[in-house]
Amino acid sequence: AKPMPNGTHVGFILNRPTRLRLAEMFPEHEPSKKVMDPLYLGGPADTNLVFAVVANHDGAGDDSVSLTHELSLAYSGSTVDRIIELESERARFFVGLVVWRPGQLSEELNRGLWYVKEPETKLVLRKKTEGMWDELVTESEVKAEMI
């Protein structure tokens, strides 16, 4: 999850591959046909849009937001298209995202509904996501017990 200037937070579900591929979403876009990875369901909001999370992206002058020092989020169609064309091997593509209203994520964290983990590029872009949730929960519970 990433805080946004308006007080909301946005994030993506990482372990929900769909059966859709970019080629099915954009049959006329030749570079989309070369991306074999599935689209991921990033969350329930804006499921009509495709987002790209990409590693080591130089977002100068485009519509992207830095998520970490290595990861960027592209949200406009033209920027996502460029990433499909030039950087797809370093990206994961999502339909939809999760949006928390101002204060909502803080409330959920205070209630103990989430574990917090610093984003790792390798984890965010991991190809095989089966078992990811259980793995991360177990890791977080072990860390919590150590505190």
Short mmCIF file of C-alpha atoms in Angstrom, two decimals:
data_model
loop_
_atom_site.label_atom_id
_atom_site.label_comp_id
_atom_site.label_asym_id
_atom_site.label_seq_id
_atom_site.Cartn_x
_atom_site.Cartn_y
_atom_site.Cartn_z
CA ALA A 1 0.00 0.00 0.00
CA LYS A 2 1.18 3.50 -0.79
CA PRO A 3 -0.09 6.75 0.73
CA MET A 4 -1.34 9.25 -1.81
CA PRO A 5 -1.33 13.06 -1.52
CA ASN A 6 -5.11 13.20 -0.91
CA GLY A 7 -4.83 11.04 2.23
CA THR A 8 -5.99 7.81 0.63
CA HIS A 9 -3.84 4.71 0.26
CA VAL A 10 -3.67 2.50 -2.81
CA GLY A 11 -2.37 -1.03 -3.04
CA PHE A 12 -2.55 -4.28 -4.96
CA ILE A 13 -3.42 -7.86 -4.16
CA LEU A 14 -0.30 -9.72 -5.27
CA ASN A 15 -1.45 -13.34 -5.30
CA ARG A 16 -4.57 -13.34 -7.50
CA PRO A 17 -3.67 -14.25 -11.08
CA THR A 18 -6.62 -14.24 -13.45
CA ARG A 19 -7.06 -16.37 -16.54
CA LEU A 20 -6.79 -13.25 -18.69
CA ARG A 21 -3.71 -12.19 -20.61
CA LEU A 22 -2.92 -8.77 -22.03
CA ALA A 23 -3.44 -10.13 -25.53
CA GLU A 24 -7.08 -10.82 -24.70
CA MET A 25 -7.56 -7.34 -23.28
CA PHE A 26 -5.79 -5.63 -26.18
CA PRO A 27 -6.05 -7.92 -29.24
CA GLU A 28 -4.97 -5.15 -31.65
CA HIS A 29 -1.85 -4.25 -29.62
CA GLU A 30 0.94 -6.50 -30.95
CA PRO A 31 3.34 -6.07 -27.97
CA SER A 32 0.58 -7.31 -25.61
CA LYS A 33 0.63 -10.64 -27.40
CA LYS A 34 4.24 -11.18 -26.30
CA VAL A 35 3.44 -10.95 -22.58
CA MET A 36 2.72 -14.50 -21.42
CA ASP A 37 2.14 -13.77 -17.74
CA PRO A 38 -1.48 -13.47 -16.62
CA LEU A 39 -3.13 -10.27 -15.54
CA TYR A 40 -3.56 -10.12 -11.78
CA LEU A 41 -6.67 -8.98 -9.95
CA GLY A 42 -5.21 -6.07 -8.02
CA GLY A 43 -8.37 -5.24 -6.12
CA PRO A 44 -12.03 -4.35 -6.40
CA ALA A 45 -11.66 -0.69 -7.47
CA ASP A 46 -11.22 0.37 -11.10
CA THR A 47 -11.31 -3.15 -12.49
CA ASN A 48 -11.85 -1.65 -15.93
CA LEU A 49 -8.29 -0.25 -15.85
CA VAL A 50 -4.90 -1.93 -16.30
CA PHE A 51 -2.08 -0.86 -14.00
CA ALA A 52 1.60 -1.79 -14.20
CA VAL A 53 3.99 -2.20 -11.30
CA VAL A 54 7.46 -2.13 -12.78
CA ALA A 55 11.00 -2.44 -11.42
CA ASN A 56 13.72 0.08 -12.19
CA HIS A 57 11.47 2.28 -14.29
CA ASP A 58 12.65 5.75 -15.23
CA GLY A 59 9.32 7.51 -14.94
CA ALA A 60 10.61 10.94 -15.89
CA GLY A 61 7.86 12.72 -17.76
CA ASP A 62 5.27 9.95 -17.66
CA ASP A 63 2.29 9.07 -15.52
CA SER A 64 3.87 6.91 -12.88
CA VAL A 65 4.34 7.10 -9.14
CA SER A 66 7.32 5.83 -7.20
CA LEU A 67 6.31 3.05 -4.79
CA THR A 68 9.82 2.26 -3.52
CA HIS A 69 13.31 3.12 -4.72
CA GLU A 70 13.00 0.17 -7.16
CA LEU A 71 9.27 -0.06 -7.95
CA SER A 72 6.95 2.31 -9.78
CA LEU A 73 3.23 2.26 -10.45
CA ALA A 74 2.02 3.23 -13.93
CA TYR A 75 -1.63 4.20 -14.12
CA SER A 76 -2.24 5.92 -17.46
CA GLY A 77 -2.94 3.99 -20.62
CA SER A 78 -0.06 5.53 -22.56
CA THR A 79 2.49 4.76 -19.82
CA VAL A 80 1.20 1.21 -19.35
CA ASP A 81 1.44 0.75 -23.14
CA ARG A 82 5.08 1.87 -23.11
CA ILE A 83 5.85 -0.53 -20.28
CA ILE A 84 4.20 -3.38 -22.20
CA GLU A 85 6.28 -2.46 -25.24
CA LEU A 86 9.64 -1.81 -23.57
CA GLU A 87 9.73 -3.18 -20.01
CA SER A 88 7.24 -6.02 -19.70
CA GLU A 89 9.86 -8.46 -18.40
CA ARG A 90 10.28 -6.22 -15.31
CA ALA A 91 6.57 -5.62 -14.71
CA ARG A 92 3.40 -7.15 -13.36
CA PHE A 93 0.09 -6.04 -14.82
CA PHE A 94 -3.06 -5.69 -12.74
CA VAL A 95 -6.73 -5.05 -13.38
CA GLY A 96 -8.08 -3.06 -10.47
CA LEU A 97 -6.53 -1.99 -7.21
CA VAL A 98 -7.38 -1.56 -3.54
CA VAL A 99 -8.21 1.95 -2.31
CA TRP A 100 -8.50 2.93 1.35
CA ARG A 101 -10.26 6.21 2.20
CA PRO A 102 -8.31 8.71 4.34
CA GLY A 103 -7.68 7.18 7.76
CA GLN A 104 -9.16 3.79 6.88
CA LEU A 105 -5.88 1.88 6.59
CA SER A 106 -4.60 3.38 9.86
CA GLU A 107 -7.81 2.26 11.58
CA GLU A 108 -7.43 -1.25 10.18
CA LEU A 109 -3.77 -1.39 11.27
CA ASN A 110 -4.71 -0.22 14.78
CA ARG A 111 -7.29 -3.01 14.95
CA GLY A 112 -4.61 -5.55 14.05
CA LEU A 113 -6.17 -6.49 10.71
CA TRP A 114 -2.93 -6.28 8.75
CA TYR A 115 0.71 -7.21 9.10
CA VAL A 116 3.18 -4.63 7.84
CA LYS A 117 6.11 -5.65 5.65
CA GLU A 118 8.40 -3.44 3.64
CA PRO A 119 7.87 -4.07 -0.09
CA GLU A 120 10.45 -6.26 -1.77
CA THR A 121 10.76 -6.12 -5.54
CA LYS A 122 11.43 -9.85 -5.77
CA LEU A 123 8.25 -10.60 -3.81
CA VAL A 124 6.04 -8.09 -5.65
CA LEU A 125 7.08 -9.42 -9.07
CA ARG A 126 7.28 -13.10 -8.09
CA LYS A 127 5.99 -15.38 -10.86
CA LYS A 128 4.54 -18.16 -8.71
CA THR A 129 2.11 -16.73 -6.18
CA GLU A 130 0.48 -19.94 -4.98
CA GLY A 131 0.95 -20.19 -1.23
CA MET A 132 2.21 -16.60 -0.96
CA TRP A 133 -0.45 -15.52 1.54
CA ASP A 134 0.21 -18.40 3.96
CA GLU A 135 3.96 -17.90 3.63
CA LEU A 136 3.76 -14.19 4.47
CA VAL A 137 1.32 -14.68 7.36
CA THR A 138 3.56 -17.36 8.88
CA GLU A 139 6.63 -15.13 8.48
CA SER A 140 4.80 -12.20 10.09
CA GLU A 141 3.48 -14.30 13.00
CA VAL A 142 6.98 -15.63 13.71
CA LYS A 143 8.33 -12.06 13.75
CA ALA A 144 5.47 -10.94 16.01
CA GLU A 145 6.22 -13.74 18.48
CA MET A 146 9.86 -12.69 18.63
CA ILE A 147 8.94 -9.15 19.72
#
